[in-house]
JSON list of C-alpha atoms in Angstrom, two decimals:
[
{"chain": "Q", "resi": 1, "resn": "MET", "atom": "CA", "xyz": [131.97, -140.85, -21.43]},
{"chain": "Q", "resi": 2, "resn": "THR", "atom": "CA", "xyz": [133.13, -139.39, -18.31]},
{"chain": "Q", "resi": 3, "resn": "ARG", "atom": "CA", "xyz": [130.69, -136.95, -16.35]},
{"chain": "Q", "resi": 4, "resn": "PRO", "atom": "CA", "xyz": [132.27, -133.62, -15.92]},
{"chain": "Q", "resi": 5, "resn": "SER", "atom": "CA", "xyz": [133.61, -132.40, -12.69]},
{"chain": "Q", "resi": 6, "resn": "ALA", "atom": "CA", "xyz": [131.74, -129.77, -10.62]},
{"chain": "Q", "resi": 7, "resn": "GLN", "atom": "CA", "xyz": [132.99, -126.35, -10.71]},
{"chain": "Q", "resi": 8, "resn": "GLY", "atom": "CA", "xyz": [134.39, -124.65, -7.41]},
{"chain": "Q", "resi": 9, "resn": "PRO", "atom": "CA", "xyz": [134.86, -126.03, -4.15]},
{"chain": "Q", "resi": 10, "resn": "THR", "atom": "CA", "xyz": [131.88, -127.94, -2.44]},
{"chain": "Q", "resi": 11, "resn": "ASP", "atom": "CA", "xyz": [130.99, -128.48, 1.18]},
{"chain": "Q", "resi": 12, "resn": "PRO", "atom": "CA", "xyz": [129.49, -131.87, 1.69]},
{"chain": "Q", "resi": 13, "resn": "THR", "atom": "CA", "xyz": [127.84, -130.77, 5.06]},
{"chain": "Q", "resi": 14, "resn": "VAL", "atom": "CA", "xyz": [125.85, -128.13, 3.16]},
{"chain": "Q", "resi": 15, "resn": "GLN", "atom": "CA", "xyz": [122.32, -129.25, 1.99]},
{"chain": "Q", "resi": 16, "resn": "PRO", "atom": "CA", "xyz": [120.83, -127.45, -0.48]},
{"chain": "Q", "resi": 17, "resn": "VAL", "atom": "CA", "xyz": [117.47, -125.50, -0.01]},
{"chain": "Q", "resi": 18, "resn": "PRO", "atom": "CA", "xyz": [114.67, -127.04, -2.00]},
{"chain": "Q", "resi": 19, "resn": "ALA", "atom": "CA", "xyz": [113.63, -124.83, -4.81]},
{"chain": "Q", "resi": 20, "resn": "SER", "atom": "CA", "xyz": [110.10, -125.00, -3.52]},
{"chain": "Q", "resi": 21, "resn": "VAL", "atom": "CA", "xyz": [111.09, -123.38, -0.15]},
{"chain": "Q", "resi": 22, "resn": "VAL", "atom": "CA", "xyz": [113.07, -120.69, -1.85]},
{"chain": "Q", "resi": 23, "resn": "GLU", "atom": "CA", "xyz": [110.16, -119.78, -4.05]},
{"chain": "Q", "resi": 24, "resn": "ARG", "atom": "CA", "xyz": [107.79, -119.47, -0.97]},
{"chain": "Q", "resi": 25, "resn": "VAL", "atom": "CA", "xyz": [110.32, -117.38, 0.86]},
{"chain": "Q", "resi": 26, "resn": "ASP", "atom": "CA", "xyz": [110.84, -115.13, -2.05]},
{"chain": "Q", "resi": 27, "resn": "ALA", "atom": "CA", "xyz": [107.38, -114.76, -2.65]},
{"chain": "Q", "resi": 28, "resn": "ALA", "atom": "CA", "xyz": [106.66, -113.85, 0.98]},
{"chain": "Q", "resi": 29, "resn": "ASP", "atom": "CA", "xyz": [109.52, -111.43, 0.94]},
{"chain": "Q", "resi": 30, "resn": "THR", "atom": "CA", "xyz": [108.48, -109.57, -2.28]},
{"chain": "Q", "resi": 31, "resn": "THR", "atom": "CA", "xyz": [104.74, -109.49, -1.87]},
{"chain": "Q", "resi": 32, "resn": "LEU", "atom": "CA", "xyz": [103.98, -110.05, 1.71]},
{"chain": "Q", "resi": 33, "resn": "HIS", "atom": "CA", "xyz": [100.57, -111.49, 0.74]},
{"chain": "Q", "resi": 34, "resn": "ASN", "atom": "CA", "xyz": [98.21, -111.01, 3.56]},
{"chain": "Q", "resi": 35, "resn": "PRO", "atom": "CA", "xyz": [100.65, -109.75, 6.06]},
{"chain": "Q", "resi": 36, "resn": "LYS", "atom": "CA", "xyz": [99.98, -109.35, 9.65]},
{"chain": "Q", "resi": 37, "resn": "ARG", "atom": "CA", "xyz": [100.82, -106.43, 11.94]},
{"chain": "Q", "resi": 38, "resn": "ALA", "atom": "CA", "xyz": [103.32, -107.15, 14.76]},
{"chain": "Q", "resi": 39, "resn": "VAL", "atom": "CA", "xyz": [104.83, -104.91, 17.40]},
{"chain": "Q", "resi": 40, "resn": "LEU", "atom": "CA", "xyz": [108.25, -105.86, 18.89]},
{"chain": "Q", "resi": 41, "resn": "SER", "atom": "CA", "xyz": [110.07, -104.38, 21.95]},
{"chain": "Q", "resi": 42, "resn": "LEU", "atom": "CA", "xyz": [113.84, -103.97, 21.89]},
{"chain": "Q", "resi": 43, "resn": "GLY", "atom": "CA", "xyz": [116.10, -103.69, 24.84]},
{"chain": "Q", "resi": 44, "resn": "ALA", "atom": "CA", "xyz": [119.73, -103.74, 25.76]},
{"chain": "Q", "resi": 45, "resn": "ASN", "atom": "CA", "xyz": [121.78, -102.89, 28.91]},
{"chain": "Q", "resi": 46, "resn": "LEU", "atom": "CA", "xyz": [125.04, -104.35, 28.12]},
{"chain": "Q", "resi": 47, "resn": "GLY", "atom": "CA", "xyz": [127.75, -103.39, 25.68]},
{"chain": "Q", "resi": 48, "resn": "ASN", "atom": "CA", "xyz": [126.97, -100.71, 22.95]},
{"chain": "Q", "resi": 49, "resn": "ARG", "atom": "CA", "xyz": [123.53, -100.49, 23.58]},
{"chain": "Q", "resi": 50, "resn": "LEU", "atom": "CA", "xyz": [122.53, -98.13, 20.61]},
{"chain": "Q", "resi": 51, "resn": "GLU", "atom": "CA", "xyz": [124.51, -100.17, 18.23]},
{"chain": "Q", "resi": 52, "resn": "THR", "atom": "CA", "xyz": [123.01, -103.33, 19.51]},
{"chain": "Q", "resi": 53, "resn": "LEU", "atom": "CA", "xyz": [119.56, -102.07, 18.91]},
{"chain": "Q", "resi": 54, "resn": "GLN", "atom": "CA", "xyz": [120.38, -100.62, 15.48]},
{"chain": "Q", "resi": 55, "resn": "GLY", "atom": "CA", "xyz": [121.83, -104.36, 14.65]},
{"chain": "Q", "resi": 56, "resn": "ALA", "atom": "CA", "xyz": [118.47, -105.77, 15.98]},
{"chain": "Q", "resi": 57, "resn": "VAL", "atom": "CA", "xyz": [116.27, -103.47, 13.70]},
{"chain": "Q", "resi": 58, "resn": "ASP", "atom": "CA", "xyz": [118.50, -104.24, 10.74]},
{"chain": "Q", "resi": 59, "resn": "ALA", "atom": "CA", "xyz": [118.51, -108.06, 11.40]},
{"chain": "Q", "resi": 60, "resn": "LEU", "atom": "CA", "xyz": [114.72, -107.99, 11.64]},
{"chain": "Q", "resi": 61, "resn": "ALA", "atom": "CA", "xyz": [114.54, -105.90, 8.35]},
{"chain": "Q", "resi": 62, "resn": "ASP", "atom": "CA", "xyz": [116.71, -108.68, 6.68]},
{"chain": "Q", "resi": 63, "resn": "THR", "atom": "CA", "xyz": [114.32, -111.30, 7.51]},
{"chain": "Q", "resi": 64, "resn": "PRO", "atom": "CA", "xyz": [112.31, -112.84, 4.67]},
{"chain": "Q", "resi": 65, "resn": "GLY", "atom": "CA", "xyz": [108.60, -112.28, 5.17]},
{"chain": "Q", "resi": 66, "resn": "VAL", "atom": "CA", "xyz": [109.14, -109.23, 7.40]},
{"chain": "Q", "resi": 67, "resn": "ARG", "atom": "CA", "xyz": [108.96, -105.40, 6.53]},
{"chain": "Q", "resi": 68, "resn": "VAL", "atom": "CA", "xyz": [109.99, -102.89, 9.38]},
{"chain": "Q", "resi": 69, "resn": "LYS", "atom": "CA", "xyz": [107.34, -100.30, 8.97]},
{"chain": "Q", "resi": 70, "resn": "ALA", "atom": "CA", "xyz": [108.22, -98.00, 11.89]},
{"chain": "Q", "resi": 71, "resn": "VAL", "atom": "CA", "xyz": [111.07, -97.50, 14.32]},
{"chain": "Q", "resi": 72, "resn": "SER", "atom": "CA", "xyz": [110.59, -95.53, 17.44]},
{"chain": "Q", "resi": 73, "resn": "PRO", "atom": "CA", "xyz": [112.55, -92.96, 19.44]},
{"chain": "Q", "resi": 74, "resn": "VAL", "atom": "CA", "xyz": [115.22, -94.57, 22.04]},
{"chain": "Q", "resi": 75, "resn": "TYR", "atom": "CA", "xyz": [114.13, -94.24, 25.54]},
{"chain": "Q", "resi": 76, "resn": "GLU", "atom": "CA", "xyz": [116.60, -94.92, 28.54]},
{"chain": "Q", "resi": 77, "resn": "THR", "atom": "CA", "xyz": [115.08, -96.79, 31.50]},
{"chain": "Q", "resi": 78, "resn": "GLU", "atom": "CA", "xyz": [115.96, -98.10, 34.73]},
{"chain": "Q", "resi": 79, "resn": "PRO", "atom": "CA", "xyz": [116.04, -101.95, 34.93]},
{"chain": "Q", "resi": 80, "resn": "TRP", "atom": "CA", "xyz": [112.65, -103.81, 35.68]},
{"chain": "Q", "resi": 81, "resn": "GLY", "atom": "CA", "xyz": [112.39, -105.96, 38.90]},
{"chain": "Q", "resi": 82, "resn": "VAL", "atom": "CA", "xyz": [115.73, -105.39, 40.35]},
{"chain": "Q", "resi": 83, "resn": "GLU", "atom": "CA", "xyz": [117.34, -103.19, 42.92]},
{"chain": "Q", "resi": 84, "resn": "PRO", "atom": "CA", "xyz": [118.11, -99.59, 41.77]},
{"chain": "Q", "resi": 85, "resn": "GLY", "atom": "CA", "xyz": [121.67, -99.36, 40.82]},
{"chain": "Q", "resi": 86, "resn": "SER", "atom": "CA", "xyz": [122.38, -102.99, 40.57]},
{"chain": "Q", "resi": 87, "resn": "GLN", "atom": "CA", "xyz": [122.35, -103.07, 36.84]},
{"chain": "Q", "resi": 88, "resn": "PRO", "atom": "CA", "xyz": [123.32, -100.57, 33.97]},
{"chain": "Q", "resi": 89, "resn": "SER", "atom": "CA", "xyz": [120.19, -98.67, 32.48]},
{"chain": "Q", "resi": 90, "resn": "TYR", "atom": "CA", "xyz": [118.47, -99.92, 29.57]},
{"chain": "Q", "resi": 91, "resn": "PHE", "atom": "CA", "xyz": [118.03, -98.47, 25.98]},
{"chain": "Q", "resi": 92, "resn": "ASN", "atom": "CA", "xyz": [114.50, -99.38, 24.70]},
{"chain": "Q", "resi": 93, "resn": "ALA", "atom": "CA", "xyz": [112.76, -98.92, 21.35]},
{"chain": "Q", "resi": 94, "resn": "VAL", "atom": "CA", "xyz": [109.65, -100.29, 19.67]},
{"chain": "Q", "resi": 95, "resn": "VAL", "atom": "CA", "xyz": [109.52, -101.69, 16.09]},
{"chain": "Q", "resi": 96, "resn": "VAL", "atom": "CA", "xyz": [106.21, -102.21, 14.03]},
{"chain": "Q", "resi": 97, "resn": "LEU", "atom": "CA", "xyz": [106.39, -104.96, 11.51]},
{"chain": "Q", "resi": 98, "resn": "ARG", "atom": "CA", "xyz": [104.32, -106.25, 8.68]},
{"chain": "Q", "resi": 99, "resn": "THR", "atom": "CA", "xyz": [104.96, -110.10, 8.40]},
{"chain": "Q", "resi": 100, "resn": "THR", "atom": "CA", "xyz": [103.93, -113.00, 6.73]},
{"chain": "Q", "resi": 101, "resn": "LEU", "atom": "CA", "xyz": [105.55, -115.26, 9.39]},
{"chain": "Q", "resi": 102, "resn": "PRO", "atom": "CA", "xyz": [103.38, -116.92, 11.95]},
{"chain": "Q", "resi": 103, "resn": "PRO", "atom": "CA", "xyz": [103.77, -115.87, 15.53]},
{"chain": "Q", "resi": 104, "resn": "SER", "atom": "CA", "xyz": [105.85, -118.99, 16.33]},
{"chain": "Q", "resi": 105, "resn": "SER", "atom": "CA", "xyz": [108.41, -118.29, 13.40]},
{"chain": "Q", "resi": 106, "resn": "LEU", "atom": "CA", "xyz": [108.56, -114.70, 14.28]},
{"chain": "Q", "resi": 107, "resn": "LEU", "atom": "CA", "xyz": [109.40, -115.89, 17.93]},
{"chain": "Q", "resi": 108, "resn": "GLU", "atom": "CA", "xyz": [112.10, -118.08, 16.62]},
{"chain": "Q", "resi": 109, "resn": "ARG", "atom": "CA", "xyz": [113.68, -115.31, 14.52]},
{"chain": "Q", "resi": 110, "resn": "ALA", "atom": "CA", "xyz": [113.48, -112.91, 17.43]},
{"chain": "Q", "resi": 111, "resn": "HIS", "atom": "CA", "xyz": [115.50, -115.35, 19.68]},
{"chain": "Q", "resi": 112, "resn": "ALA", "atom": "CA", "xyz": [118.00, -116.01, 16.72]},
{"chain": "Q", "resi": 113, "resn": "VAL", "atom": "CA", "xyz": [118.59, -112.21, 16.72]},
{"chain": "Q", "resi": 114, "resn": "GLU", "atom": "CA", "xyz": [119.09, -112.36, 20.44]},
{"chain": "Q", "resi": 115, "resn": "GLU", "atom": "CA", "xyz": [121.51, -115.04, 20.20]},
{"chain": "Q", "resi": 116, "resn": "ALA", "atom": "CA", "xyz": [123.57, -113.40, 17.55]},
{"chain": "Q", "resi": 117, "resn": "PHE", "atom": "CA", "xyz": [124.23, -110.61, 19.93]},
{"chain": "Q", "resi": 118, "resn": "ARG", "atom": "CA", "xyz": [125.14, -113.10, 22.66]},
{"chain": "Q", "resi": 119, "resn": "ARG", "atom": "CA", "xyz": [122.09, -113.02, 24.67]},
{"chain": "Q", "resi": 120, "resn": "VAL", "atom": "CA", "xyz": [122.17, -115.19, 27.73]},
{"chain": "Q", "resi": 121, "resn": "ARG", "atom": "CA", "xyz": [119.26, -116.39, 29.88]},
{"chain": "Q", "resi": 122, "resn": "ASP", "atom": "CA", "xyz": [121.16, -117.31, 33.24]},
{"chain": "Q", "resi": 123, "resn": "GLU", "atom": "CA", "xyz": [118.69, -115.33, 35.44]},
{"chain": "Q", "resi": 124, "resn": "ARG", "atom": "CA", "xyz": [115.21, -113.66, 35.26]},
{"chain": "Q", "resi": 125, "resn": "TRP", "atom": "CA", "xyz": [115.46, -109.90, 35.12]},
{"chain": "Q", "resi": 126, "resn": "GLY", "atom": "CA", "xyz": [119.35, -110.48, 34.53]},
{"chain": "Q", "resi": 127, "resn": "PRO", "atom": "CA", "xyz": [121.35, -107.99, 32.44]},
{"chain": "Q", "resi": 128, "resn": "ARG", "atom": "CA", "xyz": [121.27, -108.64, 28.64]},
{"chain": "Q", "resi": 129, "resn": "THR", "atom": "CA", "xyz": [123.05, -107.53, 25.62]},
{"chain": "Q", "resi": 130, "resn": "LEU", "atom": "CA", "xyz": [119.60, -107.89, 23.80]},
{"chain": "Q", "resi": 131, "resn": "ASP", "atom": "CA", "xyz": [116.06, -108.43, 24.51]},
{"chain": "Q", "resi": 132, "resn": "VAL", "atom": "CA", "xyz": [113.51, -108.77, 21.66]},
{"chain": "Q", "resi": 133, "resn": "ASP", "atom": "CA", "xyz": [109.92, -109.30, 22.91]},
{"chain": "Q", "resi": 134, "resn": "ILE", "atom": "CA", "xyz": [106.76, -109.71, 20.67]},
{"chain": "Q", "resi": 135, "resn": "VAL", "atom": "CA", "xyz": [104.29, -107.35, 22.35]},
{"chain": "Q", "resi": 136, "resn": "SER", "atom": "CA", "xyz": [101.45, -107.95, 19.98]},
{"chain": "Q", "resi": 137, "resn": "TYR", "atom": "CA", "xyz": [100.79, -109.87, 16.77]},
{"chain": "Q", "resi": 138, "resn": "ALA", "atom": "CA", "xyz": [97.55, -108.77, 14.95]},
{"chain": "Q", "resi": 139, "resn": "ASP", "atom": "CA", "xyz": [94.58, -109.24, 17.12]},
{"chain": "Q", "resi": 140, "resn": "VAL", "atom": "CA", "xyz": [95.83, -112.71, 18.41]},
{"chain": "Q", "resi": 141, "resn": "ARG", "atom": "CA", "xyz": [95.30, -113.54, 22.03]},
{"chain": "Q", "resi": 142, "resn": "SER", "atom": "CA", "xyz": [96.90, -116.64, 23.32]},
{"chain": "Q", "resi": 143, "resn": "ASP", "atom": "CA", "xyz": [97.72, -118.11, 26.59]},
{"chain": "Q", "resi": 144, "resn": "ASP", "atom": "CA", "xyz": [100.43, -120.38, 24.95]},
{"chain": "Q", "resi": 145, "resn": "PRO", "atom": "CA", "xyz": [103.24, -120.38, 27.80]},
{"chain": "Q", "resi": 146, "resn": "ARG", "atom": "CA", "xyz": [105.95, -120.16, 25.13]},
{"chain": "Q", "resi": 147, "resn": "LEU", "atom": "CA", "xyz": [104.40, -117.09, 23.64]},
{"chain": "Q", "resi": 148, "resn": "THR", "atom": "CA", "xyz": [101.65, -115.31, 25.48]},
{"chain": "Q", "resi": 149, "resn": "LEU", "atom": "CA", "xyz": [99.96, -112.99, 23.26]},
{"chain": "Q", "resi": 150, "resn": "PRO", "atom": "CA", "xyz": [99.73, -110.07, 23.83]},
{"chain": "Q", "resi": 151, "resn": "HIS", "atom": "CA", "xyz": [102.79, -109.51, 26.03]},
{"chain": "Q", "resi": 152, "resn": "PRO", "atom": "CA", "xyz": [101.39, -110.35, 29.53]},
{"chain": "Q", "resi": 153, "resn": "ARG", "atom": "CA", "xyz": [103.19, -107.21, 31.08]},
{"chain": "Q", "resi": 154, "resn": "ALA", "atom": "CA", "xyz": [103.28, -104.91, 28.13]},
{"chain": "Q", "resi": 155, "resn": "HIS", "atom": "CA", "xyz": [100.27, -102.79, 29.49]},
{"chain": "Q", "resi": 156, "resn": "GLU", "atom": "CA", "xyz": [102.37, -102.09, 32.77]},
{"chain": "Q", "resi": 157, "resn": "ARG", "atom": "CA", "xyz": [105.52, -100.82, 31.29]},
{"chain": "Q", "resi": 158, "resn": "ALA", "atom": "CA", "xyz": [106.10, -97.30, 30.09]},
{"chain": "Q", "resi": 159, "resn": "PHE", "atom": "CA", "xyz": [109.28, -98.20, 28.29]},
{"chain": "Q", "resi": 160, "resn": "VAL", "atom": "CA", "xyz": [107.06, -100.29, 25.95]},
{"chain": "Q", "resi": 161, "resn": "LEU", "atom": "CA", "xyz": [104.01, -98.00, 25.78]},
{"chain": "Q", "resi": 162, "resn": "ALA", "atom": "CA", "xyz": [105.84, -94.65, 25.38]},
{"chain": "Q", "resi": 163, "resn": "PRO", "atom": "CA", "xyz": [107.92, -95.55, 22.33]},
{"chain": "Q", "resi": 164, "resn": "TRP", "atom": "CA", "xyz": [104.94, -97.44, 20.65]},
{"chain": "Q", "resi": 165, "resn": "HIS", "atom": "CA", "xyz": [102.75, -94.45, 21.28]},
{"chain": "Q", "resi": 166, "resn": "ASP", "atom": "CA", "xyz": [105.27, -92.07, 19.64]},
{"chain": "Q", "resi": 167, "resn": "ILE", "atom": "CA", "xyz": [105.15, -94.06, 16.40]},
{"chain": "Q", "resi": 168, "resn": "ASP", "atom": "CA", "xyz": [101.63, -95.00, 16.41]},
{"chain": "Q", "resi": 169, "resn": "PRO", "atom": "CA", "xyz": [99.36, -92.78, 18.69]},
{"chain": "Q", "resi": 170, "resn": "GLY", "atom": "CA", "xyz": [96.24, -94.61, 17.67]},
{"chain": "Q", "resi": 171, "resn": "ALA", "atom": "CA", "xyz": [97.45, -98.16, 18.69]},
{"chain": "Q", "resi": 172, "resn": "GLU", "atom": "CA", "xyz": [95.66, -100.61, 20.78]},
{"chain": "Q", "resi": 173, "resn": "LEU", "atom": "CA", "xyz": [96.89, -103.49, 22.97]},
{"chain": "Q", "resi": 174, "resn": "PRO", "atom": "CA", "xyz": [94.48, -106.25, 22.19]},
{"chain": "Q", "resi": 175, "resn": "GLY", "atom": "CA", "xyz": [92.46, -107.07, 25.26]},
{"chain": "Q", "resi": 176, "resn": "ARG", "atom": "CA", "xyz": [93.69, -103.93, 26.99]},
{"chain": "Q", "resi": 177, "resn": "GLY", "atom": "CA", "xyz": [92.64, -100.93, 25.14]},
{"chain": "Q", "resi": 178, "resn": "PRO", "atom": "CA", "xyz": [94.32, -97.86, 23.59]},
{"chain": "Q", "resi": 179, "resn": "VAL", "atom": "CA", "xyz": [97.96, -97.52, 24.16]},
{"chain": "Q", "resi": 180, "resn": "GLY", "atom": "CA", "xyz": [97.50, -93.86, 25.11]},
{"chain": "Q", "resi": 181, "resn": "GLU", "atom": "CA", "xyz": [95.28, -94.56, 27.82]},
{"chain": "Q", "resi": 182, "resn": "LEU", "atom": "CA", "xyz": [97.28, -97.54, 29.08]},
{"chain": "Q", "resi": 183, "resn": "LEU", "atom": "CA", "xyz": [100.32, -95.11, 29.01]},
{"chain": "Q", "resi": 184, "resn": "ASP", "atom": "CA", "xyz": [98.29, -92.55, 30.98]},
{"chain": "Q", "resi": 185, "resn": "ALA", "atom": "CA", "xyz": [97.66, -94.98, 33.63]},
{"chain": "Q", "resi": 186, "resn": "VAL", "atom": "CA", "xyz": [101.29, -96.17, 34.50]},
{"chain": "Q", "resi": 187, "resn": "THR", "atom": "CA", "xyz": [104.25, -94.44, 36.03]},
{"chain": "Q", "resi": 188, "resn": "HIS", "atom": "CA", "xyz": [106.82, -92.87, 34.02]},
{"chain": "Q", "resi": 189, "resn": "GLU", "atom": "CA", "xyz": [109.49, -92.76, 36.62]},
{"chain": "Q", "resi": 190, "resn": "GLY", "atom": "CA", "xyz": [112.74, -93.84, 35.36]},
{"chain": "Q", "resi": 191, "resn": "VAL", "atom": "CA", "xyz": [111.68, -93.86, 31.92]},
{"chain": "Q", "resi": 192, "resn": "VAL", "atom": "CA", "xyz": [113.45, -91.01, 29.65]},
{"chain": "Q", "resi": 193, "resn": "LEU", "atom": "CA", "xyz": [113.29, -90.09, 26.12]},
{"chain": "Q", "resi": 194, "resn": "ARG", "atom": "CA", "xyz": [116.81, -89.80, 24.60]},
{"chain": "Q", "resi": 195, "resn": "GLU", "atom": "CA", "xyz": [116.42, -87.09, 21.98]},
{"chain": "Q", "resi": 196, "resn": "ASP", "atom": "CA", "xyz": [119.99, -87.05, 21.41]},
{"chain": "Q", "resi": 197, "resn": "LEU", "atom": "CA", "xyz": [119.82, -90.74, 19.99]},
{"chain": "Q", "resi": 198, "resn": "GLU", "atom": "CA", "xyz": [118.25, -92.13, 17.07]},
{"chain": "Q", "resi": 199, "resn": "LEU", "atom": "CA", "xyz": [117.75, -95.51, 15.16]},
{"chain": "Q", "resi": 200, "resn": "ARG", "atom": "CA", "xyz": [118.02, -95.46, 11.59]},
{"chain": "Q", "resi": 201, "resn": "PRO", "atom": "CA", "xyz": [114.92, -97.12, 9.71]},
{"chain": "Q", "resi": 202, "resn": "PRO", "atom": "CA", "xyz": [115.58, -99.56, 7.06]},
{"chain": "Q", "resi": 203, "resn": "GLU", "atom": "CA", "xyz": [116.26, -98.20, 3.62]}
]
């Protein structure tokens, strides 16, 4: 007896995902068993900045094991660490997540989202189509150079603290204290709320 031929075209370079992996991902995505709270900062100063930030929010929301719980207002800010006027201004926002992904996997996803929007890393403080930073992950504190938690400069940056405080006034930055107090202690110069702009939260 001859074996029946497979139906439809096949691609020999595509390996099937093991059923056990699919089940774990599906379970994490639907139940978010024991999820952790994470805060991510988004920034863009090249191209269509608002469209890029919206695309990043949507991509994060589409990630298995991630639920986007809150999306901040948009702020326009002067670039950090460079000469005034040398780069376009940034649009910045903060996203609060609940996730079952460990920090390392969340970082990989953040980098993948950046790369999808053609992020390049040619120079420090250089202009970028998209920047996705993990600001905090639960109460984790880590000095790992690949992913320092919480973000080592978040407590100094109004463009992180202001949008975060807007969506979670009672938030605390691990090891640094209440976000509201940190925000009061930094300059707001060059950081402007754009009330005419809005990011859509995931449906």
